[in-house]
mmCIF file of C-alpha atoms in Angstrom:
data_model
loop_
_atom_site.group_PDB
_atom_site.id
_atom_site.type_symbol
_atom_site.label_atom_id
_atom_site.label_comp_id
_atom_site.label_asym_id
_atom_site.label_seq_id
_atom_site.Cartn_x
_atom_site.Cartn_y
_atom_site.Cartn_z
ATOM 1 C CA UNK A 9 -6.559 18.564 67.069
ATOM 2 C CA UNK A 10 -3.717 17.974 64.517
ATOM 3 C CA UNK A 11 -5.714 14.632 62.936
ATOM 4 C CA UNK A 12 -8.699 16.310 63.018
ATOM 5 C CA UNK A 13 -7.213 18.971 60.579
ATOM 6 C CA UNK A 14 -4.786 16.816 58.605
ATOM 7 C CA UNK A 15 -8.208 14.906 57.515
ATOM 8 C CA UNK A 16 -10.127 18.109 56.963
ATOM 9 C CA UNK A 17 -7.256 20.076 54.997
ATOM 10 C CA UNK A 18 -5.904 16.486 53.304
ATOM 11 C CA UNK A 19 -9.804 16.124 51.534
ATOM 12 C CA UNK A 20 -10.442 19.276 50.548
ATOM 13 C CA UNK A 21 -6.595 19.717 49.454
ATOM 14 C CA UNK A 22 -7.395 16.591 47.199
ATOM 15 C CA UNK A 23 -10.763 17.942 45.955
ATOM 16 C CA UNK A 24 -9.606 21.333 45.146
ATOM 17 C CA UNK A 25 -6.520 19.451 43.416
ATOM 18 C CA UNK A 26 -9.110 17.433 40.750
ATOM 19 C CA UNK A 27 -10.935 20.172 40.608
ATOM 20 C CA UNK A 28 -8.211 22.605 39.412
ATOM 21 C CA UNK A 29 -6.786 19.537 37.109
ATOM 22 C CA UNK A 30 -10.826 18.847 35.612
ATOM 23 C CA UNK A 31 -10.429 22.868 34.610
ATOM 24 C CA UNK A 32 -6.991 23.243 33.173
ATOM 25 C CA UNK A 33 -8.021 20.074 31.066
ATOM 26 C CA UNK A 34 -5.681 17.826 32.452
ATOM 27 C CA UNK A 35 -2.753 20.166 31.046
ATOM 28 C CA UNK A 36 0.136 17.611 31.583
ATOM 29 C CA UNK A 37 2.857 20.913 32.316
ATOM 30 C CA UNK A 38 0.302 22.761 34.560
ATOM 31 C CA UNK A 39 -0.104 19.879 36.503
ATOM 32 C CA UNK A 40 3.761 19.568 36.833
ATOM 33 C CA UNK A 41 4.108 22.809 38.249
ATOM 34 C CA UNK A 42 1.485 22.635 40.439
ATOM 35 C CA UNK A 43 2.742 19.352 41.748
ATOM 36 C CA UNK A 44 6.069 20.910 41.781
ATOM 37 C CA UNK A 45 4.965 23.748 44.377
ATOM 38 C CA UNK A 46 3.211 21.196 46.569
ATOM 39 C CA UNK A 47 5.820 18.388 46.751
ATOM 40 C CA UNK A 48 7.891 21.657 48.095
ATOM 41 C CA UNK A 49 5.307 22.424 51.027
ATOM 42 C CA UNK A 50 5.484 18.446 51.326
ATOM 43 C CA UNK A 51 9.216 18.780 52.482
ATOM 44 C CA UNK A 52 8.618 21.493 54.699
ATOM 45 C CA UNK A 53 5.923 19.451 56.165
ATOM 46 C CA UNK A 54 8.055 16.534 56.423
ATOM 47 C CA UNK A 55 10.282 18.291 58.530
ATOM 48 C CA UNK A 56 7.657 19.961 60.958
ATOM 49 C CA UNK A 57 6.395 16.487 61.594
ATOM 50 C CA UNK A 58 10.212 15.647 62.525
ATOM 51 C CA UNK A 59 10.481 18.270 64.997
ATOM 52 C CA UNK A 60 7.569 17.012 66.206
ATOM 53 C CA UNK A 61 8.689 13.879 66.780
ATOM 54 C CA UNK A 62 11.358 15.510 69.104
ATOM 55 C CA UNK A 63 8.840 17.434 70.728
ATOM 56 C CA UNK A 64 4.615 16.444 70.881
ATOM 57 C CA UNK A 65 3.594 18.958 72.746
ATOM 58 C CA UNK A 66 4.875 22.049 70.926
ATOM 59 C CA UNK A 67 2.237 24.486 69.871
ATOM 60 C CA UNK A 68 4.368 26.437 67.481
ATOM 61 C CA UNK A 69 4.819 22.930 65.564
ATOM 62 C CA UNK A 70 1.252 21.816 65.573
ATOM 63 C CA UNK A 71 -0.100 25.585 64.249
ATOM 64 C CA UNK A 72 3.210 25.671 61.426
ATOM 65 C CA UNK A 73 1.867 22.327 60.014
ATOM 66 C CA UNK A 74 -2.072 23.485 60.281
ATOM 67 C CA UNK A 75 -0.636 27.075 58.128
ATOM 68 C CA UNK A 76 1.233 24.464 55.902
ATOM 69 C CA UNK A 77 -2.245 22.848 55.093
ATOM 70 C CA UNK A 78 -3.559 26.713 55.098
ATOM 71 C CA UNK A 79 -0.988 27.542 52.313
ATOM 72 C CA UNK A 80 -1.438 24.276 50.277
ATOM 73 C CA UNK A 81 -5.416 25.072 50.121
ATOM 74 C CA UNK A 82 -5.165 28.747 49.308
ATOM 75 C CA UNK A 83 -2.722 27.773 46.695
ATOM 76 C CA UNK A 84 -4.757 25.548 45.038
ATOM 77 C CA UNK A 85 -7.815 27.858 45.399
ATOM 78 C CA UNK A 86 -6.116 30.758 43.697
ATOM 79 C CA UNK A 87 -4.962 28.536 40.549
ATOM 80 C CA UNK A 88 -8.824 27.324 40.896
ATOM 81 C CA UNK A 89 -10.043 30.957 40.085
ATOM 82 C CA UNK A 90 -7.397 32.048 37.515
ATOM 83 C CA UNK A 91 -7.950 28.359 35.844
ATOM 84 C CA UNK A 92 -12.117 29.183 35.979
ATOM 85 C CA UNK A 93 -11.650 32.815 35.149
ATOM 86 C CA UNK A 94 -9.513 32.020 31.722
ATOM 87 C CA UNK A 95 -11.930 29.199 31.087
ATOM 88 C CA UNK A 96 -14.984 31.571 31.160
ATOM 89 C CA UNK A 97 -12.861 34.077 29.249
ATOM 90 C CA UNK A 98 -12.333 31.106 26.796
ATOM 91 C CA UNK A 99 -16.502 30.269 26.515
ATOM 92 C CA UNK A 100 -17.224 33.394 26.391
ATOM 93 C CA UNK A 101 -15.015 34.631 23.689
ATOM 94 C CA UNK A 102 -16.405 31.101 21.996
ATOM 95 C CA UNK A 103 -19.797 32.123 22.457
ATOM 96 C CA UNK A 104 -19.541 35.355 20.579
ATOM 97 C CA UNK A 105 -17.370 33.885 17.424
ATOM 98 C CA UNK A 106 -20.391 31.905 16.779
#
């Protein structure tokens, strides 16, 4: 159960991810913070997969690492709308001046 998810939420983490960074125009200090925010859900990751370690057949573990996935999607997904909301605001507003 726990691969099956790490591969779903791990591609469409990653797809979301170039999506949001296609948007925001490669914006080198949105991208930082973005990063930033992930490489934090990373480390709590990294230490759900240690108590795992201790522990395989805990639940509790296996669902707090599927919510971390959860969190890093919904995350990304939310920047994806702001990022494509300002950008239509942007065209639109564009679209008008001319």
């Amino acid at each position: 159960m726990l691969m099956e998810a790490e591969m779903f939420y791990t591609s469409k983490i990653n797809s979301t991810k170039e999506e949001l960074f296609q948007l925001s125009g490669h914006d080198s200090e949105f991208i930082k913070e973005i990063d930033f925010d992930l490489k934090e859900l990373d480390h709590v990751f990294e230490e759900l997969k240690k108590d795992l370690k201790d522990n395989t057949d805990n639940e509790e573990v296996i669902e707090a690492m599927i919510q971390n996935y959860r969190l890093k999607l919904t995350i990304l997904e939310e920047m994806l709308m702001q990022v494509s909301k300002s950008s239509d605001k942007n065209e639109n507003k564009n679209n008008h001046e001319i």
